[in-house]
mmCIF file of C-alpha atoms in Angstrom:
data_model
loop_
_atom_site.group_PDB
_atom_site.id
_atom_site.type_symbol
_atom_site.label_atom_id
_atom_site.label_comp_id
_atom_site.label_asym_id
_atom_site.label_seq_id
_atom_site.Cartn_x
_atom_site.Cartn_y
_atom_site.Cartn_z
ATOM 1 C CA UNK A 199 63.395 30.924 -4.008
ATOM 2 C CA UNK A 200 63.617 34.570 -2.889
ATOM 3 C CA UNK A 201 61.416 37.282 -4.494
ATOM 4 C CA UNK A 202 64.485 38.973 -5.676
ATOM 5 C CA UNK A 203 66.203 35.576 -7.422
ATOM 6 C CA UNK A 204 62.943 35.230 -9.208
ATOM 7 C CA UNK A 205 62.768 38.292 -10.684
ATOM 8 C CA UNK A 206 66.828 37.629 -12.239
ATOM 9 C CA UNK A 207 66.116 34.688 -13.162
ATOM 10 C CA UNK A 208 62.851 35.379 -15.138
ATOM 11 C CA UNK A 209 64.416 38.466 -16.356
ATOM 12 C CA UNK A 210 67.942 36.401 -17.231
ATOM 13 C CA UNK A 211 65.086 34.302 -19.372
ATOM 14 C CA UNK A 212 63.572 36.941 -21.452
ATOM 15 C CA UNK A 213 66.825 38.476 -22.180
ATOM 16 C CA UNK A 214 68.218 34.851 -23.695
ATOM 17 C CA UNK A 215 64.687 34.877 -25.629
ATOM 18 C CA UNK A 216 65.026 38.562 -26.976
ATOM 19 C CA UNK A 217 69.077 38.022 -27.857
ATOM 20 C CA UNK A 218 67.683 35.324 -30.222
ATOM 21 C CA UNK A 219 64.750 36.353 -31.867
ATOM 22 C CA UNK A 220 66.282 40.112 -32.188
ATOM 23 C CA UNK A 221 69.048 38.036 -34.353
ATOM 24 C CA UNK A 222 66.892 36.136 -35.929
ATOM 25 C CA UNK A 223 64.161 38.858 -37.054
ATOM 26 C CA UNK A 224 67.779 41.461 -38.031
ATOM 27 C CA UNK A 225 68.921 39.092 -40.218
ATOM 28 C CA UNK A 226 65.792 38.155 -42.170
ATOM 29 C CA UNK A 227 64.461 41.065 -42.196
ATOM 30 C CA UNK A 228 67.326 42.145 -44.161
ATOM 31 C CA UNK A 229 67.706 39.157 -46.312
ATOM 32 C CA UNK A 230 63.971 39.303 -47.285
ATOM 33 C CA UNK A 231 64.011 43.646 -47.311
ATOM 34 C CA UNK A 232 61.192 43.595 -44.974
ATOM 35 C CA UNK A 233 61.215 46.725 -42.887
ATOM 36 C CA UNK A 234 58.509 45.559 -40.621
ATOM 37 C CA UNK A 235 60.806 42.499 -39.654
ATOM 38 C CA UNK A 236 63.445 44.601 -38.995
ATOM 39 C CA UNK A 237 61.914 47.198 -37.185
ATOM 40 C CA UNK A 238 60.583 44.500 -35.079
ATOM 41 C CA UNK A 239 64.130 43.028 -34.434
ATOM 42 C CA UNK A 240 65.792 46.414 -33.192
ATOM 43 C CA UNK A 241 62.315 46.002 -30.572
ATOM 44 C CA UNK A 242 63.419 42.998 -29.222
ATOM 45 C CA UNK A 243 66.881 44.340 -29.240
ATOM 46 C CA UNK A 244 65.936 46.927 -27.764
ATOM 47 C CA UNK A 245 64.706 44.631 -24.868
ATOM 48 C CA UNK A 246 67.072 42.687 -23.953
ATOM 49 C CA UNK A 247 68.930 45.877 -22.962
ATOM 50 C CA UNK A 248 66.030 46.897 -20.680
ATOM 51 C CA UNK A 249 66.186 43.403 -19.518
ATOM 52 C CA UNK A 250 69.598 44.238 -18.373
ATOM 53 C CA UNK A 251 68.223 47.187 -16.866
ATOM 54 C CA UNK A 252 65.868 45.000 -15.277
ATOM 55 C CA UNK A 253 68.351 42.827 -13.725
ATOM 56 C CA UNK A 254 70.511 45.451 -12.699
ATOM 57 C CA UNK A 255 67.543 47.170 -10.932
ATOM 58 C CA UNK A 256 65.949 43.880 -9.044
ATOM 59 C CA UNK A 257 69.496 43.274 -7.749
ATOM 60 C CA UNK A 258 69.879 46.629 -5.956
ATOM 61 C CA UNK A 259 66.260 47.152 -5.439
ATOM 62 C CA UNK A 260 65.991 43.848 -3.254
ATOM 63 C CA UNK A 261 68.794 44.872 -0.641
ATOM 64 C CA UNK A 262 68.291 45.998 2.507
ATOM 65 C CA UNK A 263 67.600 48.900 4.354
ATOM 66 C CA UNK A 264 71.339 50.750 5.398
ATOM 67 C CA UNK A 265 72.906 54.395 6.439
ATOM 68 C CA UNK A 266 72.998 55.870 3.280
ATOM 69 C CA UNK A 267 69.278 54.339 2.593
ATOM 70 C CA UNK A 268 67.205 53.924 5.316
ATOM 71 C CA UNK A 269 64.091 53.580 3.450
ATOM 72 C CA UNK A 270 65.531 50.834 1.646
ATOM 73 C CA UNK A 271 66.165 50.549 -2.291
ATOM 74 C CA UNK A 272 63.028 50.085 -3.864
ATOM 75 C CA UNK A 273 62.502 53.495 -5.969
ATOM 76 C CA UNK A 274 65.863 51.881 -7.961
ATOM 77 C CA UNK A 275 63.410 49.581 -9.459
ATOM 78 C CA UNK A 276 61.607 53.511 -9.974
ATOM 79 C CA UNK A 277 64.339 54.905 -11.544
ATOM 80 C CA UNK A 278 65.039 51.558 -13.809
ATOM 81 C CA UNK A 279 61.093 52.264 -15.243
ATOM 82 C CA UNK A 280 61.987 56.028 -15.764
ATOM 83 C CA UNK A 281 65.055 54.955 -17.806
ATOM 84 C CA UNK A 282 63.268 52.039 -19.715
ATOM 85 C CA UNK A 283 60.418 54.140 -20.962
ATOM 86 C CA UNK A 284 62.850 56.822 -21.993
ATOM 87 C CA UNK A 285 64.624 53.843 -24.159
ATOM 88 C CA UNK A 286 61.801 53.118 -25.684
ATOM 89 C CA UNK A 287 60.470 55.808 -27.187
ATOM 90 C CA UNK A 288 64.001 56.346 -28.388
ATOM 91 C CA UNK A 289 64.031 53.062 -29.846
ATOM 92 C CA UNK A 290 60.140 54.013 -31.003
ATOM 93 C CA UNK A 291 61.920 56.583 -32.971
ATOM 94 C CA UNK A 292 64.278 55.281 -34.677
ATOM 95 C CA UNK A 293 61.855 52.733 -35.974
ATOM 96 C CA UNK A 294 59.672 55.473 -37.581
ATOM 97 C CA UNK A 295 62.405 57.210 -39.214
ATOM 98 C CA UNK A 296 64.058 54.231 -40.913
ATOM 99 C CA UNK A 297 59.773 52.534 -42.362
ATOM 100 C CA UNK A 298 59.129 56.475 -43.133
ATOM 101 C CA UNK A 299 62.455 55.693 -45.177
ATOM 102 C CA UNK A 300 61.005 53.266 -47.130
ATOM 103 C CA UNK A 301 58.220 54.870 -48.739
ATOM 104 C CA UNK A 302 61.418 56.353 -50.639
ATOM 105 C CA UNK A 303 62.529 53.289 -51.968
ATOM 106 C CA UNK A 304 61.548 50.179 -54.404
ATOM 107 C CA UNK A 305 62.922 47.495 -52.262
ATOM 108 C CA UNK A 306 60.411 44.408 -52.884
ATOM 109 C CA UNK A 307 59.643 41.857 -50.116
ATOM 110 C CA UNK A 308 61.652 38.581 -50.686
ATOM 111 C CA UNK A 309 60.923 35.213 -48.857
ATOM 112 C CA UNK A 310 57.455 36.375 -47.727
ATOM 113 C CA UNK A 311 56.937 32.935 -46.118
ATOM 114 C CA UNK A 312 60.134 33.123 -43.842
ATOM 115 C CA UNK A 313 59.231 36.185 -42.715
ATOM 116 C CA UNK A 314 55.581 34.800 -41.738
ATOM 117 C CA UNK A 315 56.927 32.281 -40.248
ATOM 118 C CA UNK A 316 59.682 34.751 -38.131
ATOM 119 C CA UNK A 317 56.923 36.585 -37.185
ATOM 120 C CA UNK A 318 54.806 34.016 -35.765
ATOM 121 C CA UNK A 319 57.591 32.490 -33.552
ATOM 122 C CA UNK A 320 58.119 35.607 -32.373
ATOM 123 C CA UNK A 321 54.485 36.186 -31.620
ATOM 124 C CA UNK A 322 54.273 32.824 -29.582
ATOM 125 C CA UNK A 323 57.807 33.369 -27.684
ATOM 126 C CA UNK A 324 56.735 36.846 -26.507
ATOM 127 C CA UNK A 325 53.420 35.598 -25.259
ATOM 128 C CA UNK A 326 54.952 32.716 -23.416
ATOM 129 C CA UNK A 327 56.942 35.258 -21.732
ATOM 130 C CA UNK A 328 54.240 37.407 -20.730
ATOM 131 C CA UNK A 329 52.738 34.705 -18.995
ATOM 132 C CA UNK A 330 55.936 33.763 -16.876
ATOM 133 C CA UNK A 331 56.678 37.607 -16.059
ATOM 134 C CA UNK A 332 53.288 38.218 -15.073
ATOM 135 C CA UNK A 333 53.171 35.592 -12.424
ATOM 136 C CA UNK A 334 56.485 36.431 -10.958
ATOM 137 C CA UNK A 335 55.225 40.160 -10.901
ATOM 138 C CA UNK A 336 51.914 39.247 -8.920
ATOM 139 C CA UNK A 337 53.896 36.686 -6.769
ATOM 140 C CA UNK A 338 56.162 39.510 -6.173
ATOM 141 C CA UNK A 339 53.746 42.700 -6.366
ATOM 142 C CA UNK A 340 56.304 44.492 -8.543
ATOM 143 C CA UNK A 341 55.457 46.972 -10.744
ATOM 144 C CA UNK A 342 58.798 46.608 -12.717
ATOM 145 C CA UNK A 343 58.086 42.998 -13.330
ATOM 146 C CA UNK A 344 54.439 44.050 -14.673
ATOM 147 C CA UNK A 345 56.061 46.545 -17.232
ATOM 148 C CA UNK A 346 58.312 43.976 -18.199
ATOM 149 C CA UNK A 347 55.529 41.528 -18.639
ATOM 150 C CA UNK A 348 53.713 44.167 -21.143
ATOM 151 C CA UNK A 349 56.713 44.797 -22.631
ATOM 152 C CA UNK A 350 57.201 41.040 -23.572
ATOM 153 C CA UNK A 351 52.936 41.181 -24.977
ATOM 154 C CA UNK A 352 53.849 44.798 -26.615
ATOM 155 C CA UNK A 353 56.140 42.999 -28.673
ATOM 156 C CA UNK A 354 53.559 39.871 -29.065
ATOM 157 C CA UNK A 355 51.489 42.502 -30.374
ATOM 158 C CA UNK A 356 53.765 44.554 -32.588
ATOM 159 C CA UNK A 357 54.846 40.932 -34.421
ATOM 160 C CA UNK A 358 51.040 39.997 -34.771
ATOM 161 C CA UNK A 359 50.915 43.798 -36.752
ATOM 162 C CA UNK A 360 54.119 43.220 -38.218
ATOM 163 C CA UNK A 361 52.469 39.510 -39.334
ATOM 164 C CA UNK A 362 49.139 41.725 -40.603
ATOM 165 C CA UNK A 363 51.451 43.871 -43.205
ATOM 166 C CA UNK A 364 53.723 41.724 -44.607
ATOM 167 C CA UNK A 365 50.661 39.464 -45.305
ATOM 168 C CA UNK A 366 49.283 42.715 -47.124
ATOM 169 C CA UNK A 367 52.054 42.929 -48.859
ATOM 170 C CA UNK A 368 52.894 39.353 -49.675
ATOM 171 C CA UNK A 369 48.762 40.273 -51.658
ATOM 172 C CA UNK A 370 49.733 43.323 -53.586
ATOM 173 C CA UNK A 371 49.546 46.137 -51.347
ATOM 174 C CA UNK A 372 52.503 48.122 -51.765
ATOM 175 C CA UNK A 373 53.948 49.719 -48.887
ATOM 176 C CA UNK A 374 51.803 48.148 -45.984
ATOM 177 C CA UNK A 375 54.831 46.529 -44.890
ATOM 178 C CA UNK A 376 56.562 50.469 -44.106
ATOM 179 C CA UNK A 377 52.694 51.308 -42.742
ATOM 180 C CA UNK A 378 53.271 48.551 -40.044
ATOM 181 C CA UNK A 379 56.633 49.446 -39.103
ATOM 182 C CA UNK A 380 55.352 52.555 -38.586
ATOM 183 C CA UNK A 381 52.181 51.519 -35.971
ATOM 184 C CA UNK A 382 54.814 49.177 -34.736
ATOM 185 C CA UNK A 383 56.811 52.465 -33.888
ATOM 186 C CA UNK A 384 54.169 54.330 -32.490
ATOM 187 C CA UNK A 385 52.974 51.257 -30.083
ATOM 188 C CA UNK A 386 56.229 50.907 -28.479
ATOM 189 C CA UNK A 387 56.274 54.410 -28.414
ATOM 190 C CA UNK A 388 53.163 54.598 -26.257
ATOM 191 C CA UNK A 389 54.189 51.962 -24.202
ATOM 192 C CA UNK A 390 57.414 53.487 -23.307
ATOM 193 C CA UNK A 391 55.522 57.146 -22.727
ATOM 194 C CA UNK A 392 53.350 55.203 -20.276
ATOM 195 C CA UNK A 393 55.860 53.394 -18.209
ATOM 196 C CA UNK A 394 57.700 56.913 -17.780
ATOM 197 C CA UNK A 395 55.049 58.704 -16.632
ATOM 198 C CA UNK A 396 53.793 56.166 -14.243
ATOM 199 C CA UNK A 397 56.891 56.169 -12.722
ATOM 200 C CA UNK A 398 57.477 59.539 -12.749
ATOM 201 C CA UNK A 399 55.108 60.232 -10.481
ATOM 202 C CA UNK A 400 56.100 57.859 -7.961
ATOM 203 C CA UNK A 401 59.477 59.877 -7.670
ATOM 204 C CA UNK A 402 57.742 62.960 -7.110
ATOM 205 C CA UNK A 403 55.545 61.225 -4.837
ATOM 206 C CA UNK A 404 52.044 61.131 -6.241
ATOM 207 C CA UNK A 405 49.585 60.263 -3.465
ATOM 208 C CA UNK A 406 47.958 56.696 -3.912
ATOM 209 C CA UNK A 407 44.632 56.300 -5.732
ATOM 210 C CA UNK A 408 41.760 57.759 -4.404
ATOM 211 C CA UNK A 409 39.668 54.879 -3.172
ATOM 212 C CA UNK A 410 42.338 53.580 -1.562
ATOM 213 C CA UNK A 411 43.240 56.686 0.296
ATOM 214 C CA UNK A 412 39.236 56.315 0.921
ATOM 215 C CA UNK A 413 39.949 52.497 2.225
ATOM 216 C CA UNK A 414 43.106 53.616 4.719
ATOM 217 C CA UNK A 415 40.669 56.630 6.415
ATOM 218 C CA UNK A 416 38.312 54.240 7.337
ATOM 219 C CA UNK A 417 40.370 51.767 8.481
ATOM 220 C CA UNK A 418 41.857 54.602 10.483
ATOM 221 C CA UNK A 419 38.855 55.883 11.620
ATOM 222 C CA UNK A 420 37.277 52.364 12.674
ATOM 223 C CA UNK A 421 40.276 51.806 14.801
ATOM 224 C CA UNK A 422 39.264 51.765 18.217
ATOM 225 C CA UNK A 423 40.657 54.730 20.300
ATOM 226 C CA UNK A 424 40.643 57.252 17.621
ATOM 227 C CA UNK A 425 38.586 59.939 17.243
ATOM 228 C CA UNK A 426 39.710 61.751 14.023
ATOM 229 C CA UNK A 427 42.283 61.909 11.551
ATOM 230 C CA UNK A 428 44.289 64.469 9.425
ATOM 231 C CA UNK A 429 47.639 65.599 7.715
ATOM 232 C CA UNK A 430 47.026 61.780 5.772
ATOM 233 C CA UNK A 431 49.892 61.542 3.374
ATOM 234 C CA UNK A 432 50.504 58.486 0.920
ATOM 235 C CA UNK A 433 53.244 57.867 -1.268
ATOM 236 C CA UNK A 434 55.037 54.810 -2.978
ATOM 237 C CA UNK A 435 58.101 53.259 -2.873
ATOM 238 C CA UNK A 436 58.534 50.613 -5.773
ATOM 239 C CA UNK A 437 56.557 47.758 -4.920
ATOM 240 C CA UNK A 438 55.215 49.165 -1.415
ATOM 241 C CA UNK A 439 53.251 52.212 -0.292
ATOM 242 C CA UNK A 440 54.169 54.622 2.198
ATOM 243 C CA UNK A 441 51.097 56.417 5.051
ATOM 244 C CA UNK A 442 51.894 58.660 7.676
ATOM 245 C CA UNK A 443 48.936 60.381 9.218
ATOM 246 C CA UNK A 444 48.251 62.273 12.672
ATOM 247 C CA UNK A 445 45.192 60.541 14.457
ATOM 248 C CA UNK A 446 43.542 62.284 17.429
ATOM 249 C CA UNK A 447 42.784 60.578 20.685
ATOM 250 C CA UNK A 448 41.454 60.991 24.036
ATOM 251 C CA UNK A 449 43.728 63.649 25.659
ATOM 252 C CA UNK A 450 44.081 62.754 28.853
ATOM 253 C CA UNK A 451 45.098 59.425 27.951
ATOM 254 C CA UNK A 452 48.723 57.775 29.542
ATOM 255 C CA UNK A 453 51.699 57.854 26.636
ATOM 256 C CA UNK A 454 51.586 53.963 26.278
ATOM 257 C CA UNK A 455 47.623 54.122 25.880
ATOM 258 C CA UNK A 456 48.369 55.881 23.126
ATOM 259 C CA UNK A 457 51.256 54.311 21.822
ATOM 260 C CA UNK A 458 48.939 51.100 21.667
ATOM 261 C CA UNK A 459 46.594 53.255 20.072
ATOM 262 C CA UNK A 460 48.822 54.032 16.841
ATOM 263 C CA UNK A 461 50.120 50.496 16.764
ATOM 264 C CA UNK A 462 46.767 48.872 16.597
ATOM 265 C CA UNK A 463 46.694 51.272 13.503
ATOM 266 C CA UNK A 464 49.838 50.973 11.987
ATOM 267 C CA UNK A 465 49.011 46.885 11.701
ATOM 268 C CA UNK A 466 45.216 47.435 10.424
ATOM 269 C CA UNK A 467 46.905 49.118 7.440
ATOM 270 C CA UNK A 468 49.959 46.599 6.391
ATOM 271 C CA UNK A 469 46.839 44.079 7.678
ATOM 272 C CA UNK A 470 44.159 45.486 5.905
ATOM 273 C CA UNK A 471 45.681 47.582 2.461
ATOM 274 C CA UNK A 472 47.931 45.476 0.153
ATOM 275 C CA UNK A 473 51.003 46.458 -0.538
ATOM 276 C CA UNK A 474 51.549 48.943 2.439
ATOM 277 C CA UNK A 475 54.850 48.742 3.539
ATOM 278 C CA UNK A 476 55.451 51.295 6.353
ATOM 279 C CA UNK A 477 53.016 53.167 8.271
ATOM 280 C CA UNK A 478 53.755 56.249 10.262
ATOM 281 C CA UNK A 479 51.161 57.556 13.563
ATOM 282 C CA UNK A 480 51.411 60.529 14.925
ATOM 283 C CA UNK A 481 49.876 60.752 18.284
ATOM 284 C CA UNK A 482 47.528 64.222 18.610
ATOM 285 C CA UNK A 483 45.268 65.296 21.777
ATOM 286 C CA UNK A 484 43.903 67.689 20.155
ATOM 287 C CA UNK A 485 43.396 69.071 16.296
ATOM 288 C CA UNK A 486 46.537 70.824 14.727
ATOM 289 C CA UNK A 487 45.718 70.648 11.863
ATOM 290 C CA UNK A 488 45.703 74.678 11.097
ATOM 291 C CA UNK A 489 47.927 75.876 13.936
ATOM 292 C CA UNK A 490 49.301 74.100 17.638
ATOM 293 C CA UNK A 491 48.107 76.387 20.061
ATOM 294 C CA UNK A 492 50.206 74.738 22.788
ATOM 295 C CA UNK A 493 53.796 75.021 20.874
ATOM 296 C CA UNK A 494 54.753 78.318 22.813
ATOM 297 C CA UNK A 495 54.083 76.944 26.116
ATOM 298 C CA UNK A 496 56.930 76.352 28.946
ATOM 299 C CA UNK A 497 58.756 72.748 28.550
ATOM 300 C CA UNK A 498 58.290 70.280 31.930
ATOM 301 C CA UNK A 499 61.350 71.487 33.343
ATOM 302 C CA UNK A 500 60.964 74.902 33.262
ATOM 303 C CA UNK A 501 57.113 74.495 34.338
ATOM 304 C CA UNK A 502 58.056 72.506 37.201
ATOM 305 C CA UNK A 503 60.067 74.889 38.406
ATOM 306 C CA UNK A 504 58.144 77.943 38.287
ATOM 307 C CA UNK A 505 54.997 75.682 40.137
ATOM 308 C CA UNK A 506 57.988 74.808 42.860
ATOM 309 C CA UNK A 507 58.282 78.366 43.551
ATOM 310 C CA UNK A 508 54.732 79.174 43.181
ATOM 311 C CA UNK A 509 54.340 76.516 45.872
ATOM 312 C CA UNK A 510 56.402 78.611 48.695
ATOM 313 C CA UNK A 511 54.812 78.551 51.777
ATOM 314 C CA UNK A 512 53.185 75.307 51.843
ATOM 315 C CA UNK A 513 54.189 72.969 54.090
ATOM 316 C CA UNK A 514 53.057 69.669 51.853
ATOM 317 C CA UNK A 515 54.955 70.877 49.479
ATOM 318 C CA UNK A 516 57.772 68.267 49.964
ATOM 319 C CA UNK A 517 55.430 65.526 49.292
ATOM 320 C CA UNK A 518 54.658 66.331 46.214
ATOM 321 C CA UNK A 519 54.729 62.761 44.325
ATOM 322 C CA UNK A 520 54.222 63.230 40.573
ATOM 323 C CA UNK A 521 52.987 66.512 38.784
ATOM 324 C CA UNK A 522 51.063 65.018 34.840
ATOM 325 C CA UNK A 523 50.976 68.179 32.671
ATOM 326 C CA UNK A 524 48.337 68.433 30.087
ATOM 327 C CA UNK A 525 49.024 70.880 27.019
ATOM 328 C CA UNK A 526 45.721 71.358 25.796
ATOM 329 C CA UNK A 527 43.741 74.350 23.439
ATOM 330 C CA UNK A 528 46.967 76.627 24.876
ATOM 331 C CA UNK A 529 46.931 76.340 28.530
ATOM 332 C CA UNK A 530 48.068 73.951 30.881
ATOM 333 C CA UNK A 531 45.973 71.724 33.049
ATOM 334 C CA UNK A 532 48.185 70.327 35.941
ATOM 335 C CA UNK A 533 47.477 67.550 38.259
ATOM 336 C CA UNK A 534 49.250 67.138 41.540
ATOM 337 C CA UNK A 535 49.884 63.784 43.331
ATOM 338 C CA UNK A 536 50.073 63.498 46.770
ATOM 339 C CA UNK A 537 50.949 60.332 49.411
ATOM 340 C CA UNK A 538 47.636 59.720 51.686
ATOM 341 C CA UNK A 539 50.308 60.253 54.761
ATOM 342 C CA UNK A 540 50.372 64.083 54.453
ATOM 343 C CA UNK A 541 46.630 64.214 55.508
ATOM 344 C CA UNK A 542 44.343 62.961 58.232
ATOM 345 C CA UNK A 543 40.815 63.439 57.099
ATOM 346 C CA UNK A 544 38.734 64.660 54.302
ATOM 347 C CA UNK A 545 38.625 68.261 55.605
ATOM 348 C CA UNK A 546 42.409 68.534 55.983
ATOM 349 C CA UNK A 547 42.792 67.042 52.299
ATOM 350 C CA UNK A 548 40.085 70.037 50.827
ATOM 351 C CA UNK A 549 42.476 72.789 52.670
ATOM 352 C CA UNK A 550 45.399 71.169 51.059
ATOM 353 C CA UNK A 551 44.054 71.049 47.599
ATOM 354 C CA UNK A 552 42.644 74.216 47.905
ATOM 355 C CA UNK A 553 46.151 75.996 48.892
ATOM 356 C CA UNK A 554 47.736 74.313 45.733
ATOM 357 C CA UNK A 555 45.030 75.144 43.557
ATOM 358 C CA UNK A 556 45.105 78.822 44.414
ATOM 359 C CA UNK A 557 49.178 78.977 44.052
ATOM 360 C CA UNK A 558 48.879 77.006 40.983
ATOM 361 C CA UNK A 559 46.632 78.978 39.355
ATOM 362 C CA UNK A 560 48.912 82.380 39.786
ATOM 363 C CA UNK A 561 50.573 81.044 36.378
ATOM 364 C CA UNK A 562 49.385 82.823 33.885
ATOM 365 C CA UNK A 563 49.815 79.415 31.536
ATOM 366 C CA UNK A 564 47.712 77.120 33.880
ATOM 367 C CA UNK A 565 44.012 77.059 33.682
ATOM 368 C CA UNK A 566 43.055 74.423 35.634
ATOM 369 C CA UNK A 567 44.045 72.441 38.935
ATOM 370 C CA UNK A 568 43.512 68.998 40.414
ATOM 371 C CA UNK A 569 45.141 67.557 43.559
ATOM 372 C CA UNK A 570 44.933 63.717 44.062
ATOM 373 C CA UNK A 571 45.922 61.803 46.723
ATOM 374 C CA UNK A 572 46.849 58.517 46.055
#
């Protein structure tokens, strides 16, 4: 079973679950006058449309990657926790109002019994729940199917108060059965302030924790090849977490040294961090982390021509093989490659190298020369 079909499923579960007992605890609440009971009914009511949201979001948030999201669809499962906390604390609401209600009136408790016995079905269902939800959210790693999971043992716990004041009642007490709707109210209240703001700052894209932002620069830093990091940047994307970060290597090193460099990185992170997703390495030679001294230099093709003309006058010129150009602390060092053929002996190769390296160095950008021949 996918990861995705057992999230609908689980979710298609709760929300059969909620439809009844929301019925259920409606109805007798108002047949026995209990405002707890009822209070607690509109809850569950109240989740089984977030378990819709639930569905709607593990449906679209398990698709892949495509043009108009290449990141994927994961921060739908984001939005769908934004939405659900915002439902709850208007549901939270509406429960206070209606037990602050009933301090106004002389309703009496009816049935005491059935509503105990509502209560503790309730109580039991919601916890059975919990414990399905929960597994499919670690299976899964999704932080949507966690919330959901507390949501099912908020509810476990608002019965089990709801269970406290109508037994307080049922003994004399008069009004504890209002008094619970209200802490009823203000628990699903705080649970649906939490689940808001946690996701909230996923969409404005809160860096991770700090010890694991610890954890991923020395991981980094271990790697072999690298010699410092900086510009780190984490961020999360529903169930996964985001890293790009500039490392800084050996400068002289070939592109595809490097490249393996980075990738050896990118794979200790997914490797090494859980829930890493995508990593992003950015190959530097040397620290930009304030300013790139080397950004208003000459491009390769504009270089290579002004060291062609430079070159005027010397006849091994035409052999010139390969020219590597090395941007480094805002000067160029350039190394010429040239076939074996164009000399005879050591002495001729020194009066070679040292008629390139003194037309070379007439650009103002270059500040060193080397002249191999290979």
């Amino acid at each position: 079973m996918t990861e995705t079909r057992a999230k609908k499923n689980i979710t298609v579960i709760g929300g059969l679950a909620n439809l009844v007992l929301s019925v259920f605890k409606i109805g007798c609440g108002w047949f026995t006058q209990s405002q707890a009971l009822v209070a607690d009914g509109f809850h569950s009511l109240s989740d089984l449309l977030t378990d819709g949201l639930v569905y709607y979001a593990s449906h679209h948030a398990g698709q892949e990657a495509d043009e108009k999201h290449p990141y994927g669809h994961a921060r739908f499962e984001t939005l769908a926790t934004v939405i659900l906390g915002a439902l709850l604390v208007a549901t939270a609401g509406g429960i206070i109002w209606n037990a602050i209600a009933g301090f106004f009136n002389d309703d009496v408790l009816l049935h005491g019994w059935l509503v105990i016995t509502i209560v503790m079905i309730s109580v039991l269902s919601n916890e059975v729940m919990y414990q399905l939800t929960m597994k499919i959210a670690r299976d899964t790693k999704s932080e949507l199917m966690k919330a959901n999971a507390w949501h099912h043992r908020s509810d476990a716990i608002s019965s089990l108060v709801v269970l406290i004041g109508v037994g307080l009642d049922m003994a004399g007490f008069q009004y504890f059965d209002s008094i619970a709707a209200i802490i009823v109210g203000l628990m699903v209240a705080k649970v649906g302030v939490d689940l808001a703001l946690n996701a909230s700052k996923e969409l404005v894209d809160t860096a991770l924790d700090e010890e694991v932002v610890e954890k991923i620069k020395q991981i980094i830093l271990d790697a072999s090849g690298t010699r410092e990091l900086h510009f780190l940047r984490t961020r999360k994307m529903g169930d996964t977490a985001l890293v790009d970060v500039h490392i800084l290597v050996d400068p002289k090193i070939s592109v595809s040294e490097g490249h393996l460099i980075s990738e050896r990185v990118r794979l200790s992170l997914i490797k090494g961090v859980e829930n890493i997703g995508e990593v992003t390495v950015h190959i530097d030679p040397e620290d930009d982390e304030i300013y790139s001294p080397s950004v208003d230099l000459p491009l390769r093709h504009r270089l290579i021509g002004q060291l062609n003309e430079s070159w005027e006058g010397i006849a091994e010129k035409d052999g010139v093989s390969n020219v590597t150009l090395h941007y480094l602390d805002g000067k160029v060092e350039v190394e010429i490659e040239l076939p074996l053929e164009v000399i005879n002996n050591i002495s001729e190769a020194r009066d070679v190298s040292e008629k390139f390296k003194k037309k070379t160095l007439t650009l103002p950008e270059v500040t060193d020369v080397k002249v191999l021949f290979v």
